[in-house]
């Protein structure tokens, strides 16, 4: 099975493993006839388990991206006067076949597969690429001696040479249980295991895909699995971890939290776990919450710890965090459990002590980690659908219930909202002295009234267990009726107060059948003699549950708590009678009828004159305005929006801003039909937004207003945006031709392109384009002219456009009623810790008076401490603590420091004698939850994406879509059509190195950029061969490393890491790789080439009449078939923009025969104002402004 977005794993008492998706209602059996399991421990990408033979197995989900590992070795040769370069080396030289350091002997035939679960993908071949540049034939690189700096060019003093041989192996055992084969020393082979736990994938800035796997043997020893990561899912060896006593059970959280239980009943906590020491350093002991009963089971999450003592009581540990993993005190929780398990987002599951059902802890939030109440999961099994889905079986099952019990049972079907009351009783079974045991009968009242037998045989192996023959529906009815008919209930159960125990507690049934010193494995499995297959209507009796890979969305209700097929035909008919689709259709029909009636009624009065001018004040309020004159500061103003309707029915609005100047009341006004964009901006921590008009866009000086609260700002944004759209008669979703852009904040905007936008002599200036916001939050978005739009978030999650509009703060009539979904995104906030060296104390936080702040931003100009740094806006919330970022460009040492001679300078990851300053980057993750017309496309996370810009194919034919995963894999999406824009599956395209950018042109030309800055062209891509056949290496511009590529109809443009834009010359159908690179411009951040070969960019520095802005949308004018590079730049909206795509604008405009007629009206500002360039000079128009001029802080920037 392909990996769903989220799964809950469980093991029943017969060792069968089941999974339950968060969006499903049925347990699905993991079919493996040969294996029975005791324990499983799951994460998102895989699951580890211990079978009944005490061997360890791993289950890795299949995916569209294969698990590949690159083996490499180097062939070394030395030159001699007789035979030239040969295999004979000096005795002091390295091996002829060695690793990159030359210290390890590595012949080609010495490489073997690590286990039977791997297979070779290809034979050995020579890598002919070095540093982004192709080498001479043979892949040799030359140097004076070993070791030295190698170059691709052979020189007169090149005495040695080497070349790299590569071979890939692929992990093939996916979607099956793969046994972990041990190659360890036989004297140190691990004992048989009886517990296992996985986690640690979120340890601060560890390599992506790394996993911590801990296990406990029957002898009480703890083992750690080394080198478990994405490209090595099995790990390599087991390492023994010393412990202060014999361990019974262990639990590992997603971060650095690790707890274990000792046989004596105490818990031990591992300390010192970090990226350099994933095994930790030492143990600390935590005493049991009860002196009479020790801890039997423990489970940990991000910053929570739950445990079960030997009397089956459940406890919550208070005060656990990254600085105090031991916590402070225990709090007893309501309920009795066999075991508990903490999953993602600190959600908790448990297995009931008496009924062996799985319970979910409701109400667990970041502010209330202990939750509110337990609720049973009543999902059936996938194999029971045919038996329980018909109304006949439902009615026959209902004949065993009295009317009174049926009422209680039907109440279970209701959603979470009906059961979330603080005063409602929990559905976890609790034994009272006045209540008969669960195994006795279904309740004397219910069973006798229905004519059922008065008693049921009790399982002889466990007197506390329900009879396996009881049905799931009977059990739930019995449970509800027993609680309602209990003559002696507790006086009051404090369900939500975590500090108090139950107000009144009755004597519970004897638990003598559970020996406190028995092995934990006895709690998980019944003996073979107890194995009886479940009946058609019986729920499994569970032995283990694991939620480590189960992500419960707090905003989406679960379907686990209602009987999947219903309990009665009436309930079933109710659920089927009205569907959301029918509701939407009725709403649309009623709206259409009302509109037609309104038109008919108005038609009779259309010859009457208008008696009263329709003018109304829509909204007034108090805001703050960033004033125009110096000193620039916020000042209180009164704002009024007047909306009126003209004689032609056009509705327009004027925004008035009243302020005081020298005790005199003045105002400025803005016609909303002239406003080109209204965008939320970040300005001095205010809830602020900016209004642009064409004139203010030229000035780089928008009108900035700030509200007191975030809600007030969103109200104004929604009203002003809707008024602007009404003035321009724009409504509904964006067209297929729309231009999409993303601001530095992650806000998404669209603009409907005018046919004159790409016209010849007099193109429409792009500062007159109107942009409206679409709900959601993304890092980039890509589209084509068939309405296929994809986006990627800051956390690399992939989203597809649903066809709706609005969302976010845009509500009401300005937002579509359907196709709006919840969307979340996560990104990092960075600050820098700076230090200077002095002879007395070494490196310290005491710098020179001229130094930057010791805690600052990347530039060093702004002070940023841990305490003062806030999330980007109030919509964001912190989801992690501060941690050292080891992935900073330039490398770091083991503590994350980078060194340099002085501030600012070029930083490197190792200390030298000339380094007197150092810095390290701290990161903290924050999260935003919003909504918009976007649906997630699981499960692959992406870095870049490209959709073919235009196609003459019909709507049913597939759309070419290529992508780069966040690990650098190249993928091709299959099954993408206009009706199914999400596609069906991914096709992996093999590469020799990770890639960072990709683009597919109008005629299936696929270009890509590798992480080392080199360019590649994919040959033979076509609709019948969507993945092509091979990569062709394209030399980069001289001494430049590329970072982005964009392909239009016939043009190919690339962008290097220094912000230079290059055009590929010489591309023809017979020679699609082209011949040479030609420089076009500089100061470019992002670019997009459309289906008409039009070029749009995000420029880093654009000069306006009032200031300099970063992140500005610019349009290349004068692009003609004979002048594909264009002639000049036209400046549009900005700054503060991060991404733009024009790959949907395929509306052909009439072209002028005069190639340079467009220079005059689009004469650029700043350094391009000479106006007397020839064609060659004009094609190289730079975007560079005076380097001495600083960015104006009054302009909106990134």
Coordinates of C-alpha atoms in Angstrom, one line a residue, residues 912-1173:
X912 CA 42.4 29.5 11.8
X913 CA 45.0 31.7 13.4
X914 CA 43.6 34.8 11.7
X915 CA 40.1 34.4 12.9
X916 CA 39.2 37.0 15.5
X917 CA 35.4 36.8 15.3
X918 CA 32.8 34.1 15.1
X919 CA 29.1 33.7 14.9
X920 CA 26.4 31.0 15.0
X921 CA 22.9 30.9 13.8
X922 CA 20.0 30.1 16.1
X923 CA 16.6 29.0 14.6
X924 CA 13.1 28.7 16.0
X925 CA 10.2 27.2 14.1
X926 CA 6.8 28.9 13.9
X927 CA 3.5 27.8 12.4
X928 CA 0.6 29.5 10.7
X929 CA -2.9 28.0 10.3
X930 CA -5.1 29.7 7.7
X931 CA -7.4 28.6 4.9
X932 CA -7.7 29.0 1.2
X933 CA -8.5 27.2 -2.1
X934 CA -5.7 24.6 -1.6
X935 CA -5.6 20.9 -1.0
X936 CA -2.5 19.0 0.1
X937 CA -0.8 16.5 -2.3
X938 CA 0.8 13.9 0.0
X939 CA 3.2 12.4 0.6
X940 CA 6.3 13.7 -1.2
X941 CA 7.7 17.1 0.0
X942 CA 9.1 19.3 -2.8
X943 CA 11.6 22.1 -3.3
X944 CA 10.7 23.2 -6.9
X945 CA 8.1 22.6 -9.4
X946 CA 7.3 23.3 -13.1
X947 CA 4.2 22.8 -15.2
X948 CA 4.3 22.8 -19.0
X949 CA 3.1 26.4 -19.9
X950 CA 0.8 25.7 -22.9
X951 CA -0.5 22.8 -24.9
X952 CA -2.9 22.4 -27.8
X953 CA -4.1 19.1 -26.5
X954 CA -7.6 18.5 -25.3
X955 CA -8.6 18.7 -21.7
X956 CA -8.4 15.0 -21.1
X957 CA -4.7 14.7 -22.1
X958 CA -2.1 14.7 -19.4
X959 CA -0.2 17.9 -18.5
X960 CA 3.5 17.5 -18.1
X961 CA 4.6 18.4 -14.5
X962 CA 8.1 18.1 -13.2
X963 CA 9.4 18.6 -9.7
X964 CA 12.4 18.5 -7.4
X965 CA 12.0 16.9 -4.0
X966 CA 13.4 18.5 -0.9
X967 CA 16.2 15.9 -1.0
X968 CA 17.1 16.8 -4.6
X969 CA 15.3 13.9 -6.5
X970 CA 13.8 14.7 -9.9
X971 CA 10.2 13.6 -10.2
X972 CA 7.6 13.6 -13.0
X973 CA 3.9 13.7 -12.1
X974 CA 1.6 11.3 -14.0
X975 CA -2.1 11.7 -14.6
X976 CA -2.3 15.5 -14.3
X977 CA -5.3 16.8 -16.3
X978 CA -7.5 19.8 -16.1
X979 CA -10.2 17.7 -14.4
X980 CA -7.6 16.1 -12.0
X981 CA -5.0 18.7 -11.4
X982 CA -3.5 16.8 -8.5
X983 CA -2.5 13.9 -10.8
X984 CA -2.2 10.3 -9.7
X985 CA 1.4 9.2 -9.0
X986 CA 5.1 10.2 -9.1
X987 CA 7.6 8.8 -11.6
X988 CA 11.2 9.0 -10.3
X989 CA 13.8 10.2 -12.8
X990 CA 17.3 9.1 -12.0
X991 CA 20.2 11.6 -11.5
X992 CA 23.8 11.4 -10.4
X993 CA 23.5 14.3 -7.9
X994 CA 20.8 16.3 -6.2
X995 CA 19.0 19.1 -8.1
X996 CA 17.5 22.4 -7.0
X997 CA 15.6 23.8 -10.0
X998 CA 13.7 22.5 -13.0
X999 CA 11.6 23.8 -15.8
X1000 CA 9.6 22.3 -18.7
X1001 CA 9.0 24.3 -21.8
X1002 CA 6.0 24.5 -24.1
X1003 CA 7.4 21.7 -26.4
X1004 CA 8.5 19.4 -23.5
X1005 CA 12.0 20.9 -23.3
X1006 CA 13.2 20.0 -19.7
X1007 CA 16.1 21.9 -18.2
X1008 CA 17.4 21.5 -14.7
X1009 CA 20.0 23.0 -12.4
X1010 CA 22.0 20.8 -10.0
X1011 CA 22.9 21.7 -6.4
X1012 CA 26.5 22.3 -7.5
X1013 CA 25.3 25.0 -9.9
X1014 CA 25.6 23.0 -13.2
X1015 CA 22.9 22.9 -15.9
X1016 CA 21.3 19.8 -17.5
X1017 CA 19.0 19.2 -20.4
X1018 CA 16.7 16.1 -20.5
X1019 CA 16.6 14.4 -23.9
X1020 CA 13.6 12.8 -25.7
X1021 CA 10.8 14.0 -23.4
X1022 CA 7.4 13.6 -25.0
X1023 CA 3.8 12.8 -24.1
X1024 CA 4.5 9.1 -24.9
X1025 CA 7.8 9.2 -23.0
X1026 CA 7.1 11.6 -20.1
X1027 CA 10.4 10.9 -18.3
X1028 CA 12.8 11.2 -21.4
X1029 CA 15.9 9.0 -21.7
X1030 CA 19.1 10.8 -20.4
X1031 CA 20.6 14.0 -19.0
X1032 CA 23.0 16.2 -21.1
X1033 CA 25.4 18.3 -19.1
X1034 CA 25.3 22.0 -20.2
X1035 CA 28.4 24.1 -19.3
X1036 CA 27.5 27.0 -17.0
X1037 CA 28.4 30.6 -17.7
X1038 CA 32.1 31.3 -16.9
X1039 CA 32.8 31.0 -13.2
X1040 CA 29.1 31.2 -12.3
X1041 CA 27.0 28.7 -10.3
X1042 CA 23.4 28.6 -11.4
X1043 CA 20.4 28.5 -9.0
X1044 CA 17.2 28.7 -11.3
X1045 CA 16.2 27.9 -14.8
X1046 CA 13.0 28.8 -16.7
X1047 CA 12.0 27.6 -20.2
X1048 CA 9.3 29.2 -22.3
X1049 CA 8.3 28.5 -25.9
X1050 CA 11.7 28.7 -27.5
X1051 CA 13.7 30.7 -24.9
X1052 CA 15.8 29.4 -22.0
X1053 CA 16.9 31.8 -19.2
X1054 CA 19.0 30.9 -16.1
X1055 CA 19.8 32.8 -13.0
X1056 CA 23.1 32.4 -11.1
X1057 CA 23.8 32.8 -7.4
X1058 CA 25.1 36.3 -7.9
X1059 CA 21.8 37.5 -9.3
X1060 CA 22.8 37.6 -13.0
X1061 CA 20.2 36.7 -15.6
X1062 CA 21.5 34.8 -18.7
X1063 CA 19.9 33.8 -22.0
X1064 CA 20.8 30.6 -23.9
X1065 CA 21.7 31.3 -27.5
X1066 CA 21.6 29.0 -30.4
X1067 CA 18.7 26.8 -29.4
X1068 CA 17.1 25.2 -32.5
X1069 CA 14.8 22.1 -32.9
X1070 CA 17.8 20.1 -34.1
X1071 CA 20.1 21.4 -31.4
X1072 CA 17.9 22.0 -28.3
X1073 CA 20.9 22.3 -26.0
X1074 CA 21.9 25.7 -27.5
X1075 CA 25.5 27.0 -27.9
X1076 CA 26.4 29.9 -25.5
X1077 CA 25.2 32.1 -22.7
X1078 CA 24.5 35.8 -23.1
X1079 CA 24.3 38.1 -20.1
X1080 CA 21.0 40.0 -19.8
X1081 CA 20.8 41.8 -16.5
X1082 CA 21.8 41.7 -12.8
X1083 CA 20.2 42.2 -9.4
X1084 CA 17.6 39.5 -10.1
X1085 CA 16.1 37.3 -7.3
X1086 CA 13.6 35.2 -9.2
X1087 CA 12.4 35.0 -12.8
X1088 CA 9.7 33.4 -14.9
X1089 CA 9.5 32.8 -18.7
X1090 CA 6.0 32.4 -20.1
X1091 CA 4.5 30.5 -23.0
X1092 CA 5.0 33.6 -25.2
X1093 CA 8.7 33.8 -24.2
X1094 CA 7.8 36.8 -22.1
X1095 CA 10.2 37.4 -19.2
X1096 CA 9.1 38.6 -15.7
X1097 CA 11.5 38.8 -12.7
X1098 CA 11.6 39.8 -9.1
X1099 CA 14.4 42.4 -8.9
X1100 CA 16.4 43.0 -5.8
X1101 CA 17.0 46.8 -6.1
X1102 CA 14.8 49.2 -7.9
X1103 CA 15.1 52.9 -7.7
X1104 CA 11.9 55.0 -7.2
X1105 CA 11.4 58.7 -6.9
X1106 CA 11.1 58.4 -3.1
X1107 CA 13.1 55.4 -2.2
X1108 CA 14.8 52.1 -3.1
X1109 CA 12.9 48.9 -2.8
X1110 CA 13.9 45.2 -2.7
X1111 CA 11.6 42.5 -4.2
X1112 CA 10.0 44.3 -7.1
X1113 CA 8.0 42.8 -9.9
X1114 CA 9.6 43.8 -13.3
X1115 CA 8.6 43.0 -16.8
X1116 CA 11.0 42.7 -19.8
X1117 CA 9.7 44.8 -22.7
X1118 CA 10.6 44.6 -26.3
X1119 CA 10.7 40.8 -26.4
X1120 CA 10.4 39.9 -30.1
X1121 CA 11.3 36.8 -32.2
X1122 CA 14.4 38.7 -33.4
X1123 CA 15.1 40.1 -30.0
X1124 CA 14.3 37.3 -27.5
X1125 CA 16.3 39.0 -24.7
X1126 CA 14.1 42.1 -24.9
X1127 CA 15.2 45.7 -24.7
X1128 CA 14.3 47.3 -21.4
X1129 CA 12.7 46.8 -18.0
X1130 CA 9.2 48.0 -16.9
X1131 CA 8.9 48.2 -13.1
X1132 CA 5.7 47.0 -11.4
X1133 CA 4.5 46.4 -7.9
X1134 CA 7.1 46.2 -5.0
X1135 CA 8.9 45.8 -2.9
X1136 CA 8.5 42.9 -0.6
X1137 CA 7.8 40.3 -3.4
X1138 CA 9.5 36.9 -3.5
X1139 CA 8.1 34.9 -6.5
X1140 CA 6.1 35.3 -9.7
X1141 CA 4.9 33.0 -12.5
X1142 CA 3.5 34.1 -15.9
X1143 CA 3.4 30.6 -17.3
X1144 CA -0.4 30.7 -17.6
X1145 CA -0.6 33.9 -19.7
X1146 CA -0.7 32.5 -23.2
X1147 CA -2.9 35.1 -24.9
X1148 CA -1.2 36.0 -28.1
X1149 CA -0.9 39.7 -28.7
X1150 CA -0.3 41.4 -32.1
X1151 CA 3.4 42.1 -32.6
X1152 CA 4.8 45.2 -34.0
X1153 CA 7.3 45.2 -36.9
X1154 CA 9.3 48.0 -35.2
X1155 CA 11.7 46.3 -32.8
X1156 CA 12.7 49.2 -30.7
X1157 CA 9.5 51.2 -30.5
X1158 CA 8.8 50.1 -27.0
X1159 CA 11.9 51.7 -25.6
X1160 CA 10.5 55.2 -25.2
X1161 CA 7.4 54.6 -23.0
X1162 CA 9.2 52.1 -20.8
X1163 CA 12.4 53.9 -20.3
X1164 CA 13.8 52.5 -17.0
X1165 CA 14.8 54.6 -14.1
X1166 CA 18.1 54.9 -12.3
X1167 CA 21.1 53.8 -14.3
X1168 CA 19.1 53.1 -17.5
X1169 CA 18.2 56.7 -18.3
X1170 CA 20.6 57.6 -21.1
X1171 CA 18.0 56.8 -23.8
X1172 CA 20.7 56.5 -26.6
X1173 CA 21.7 52.9 -26.6

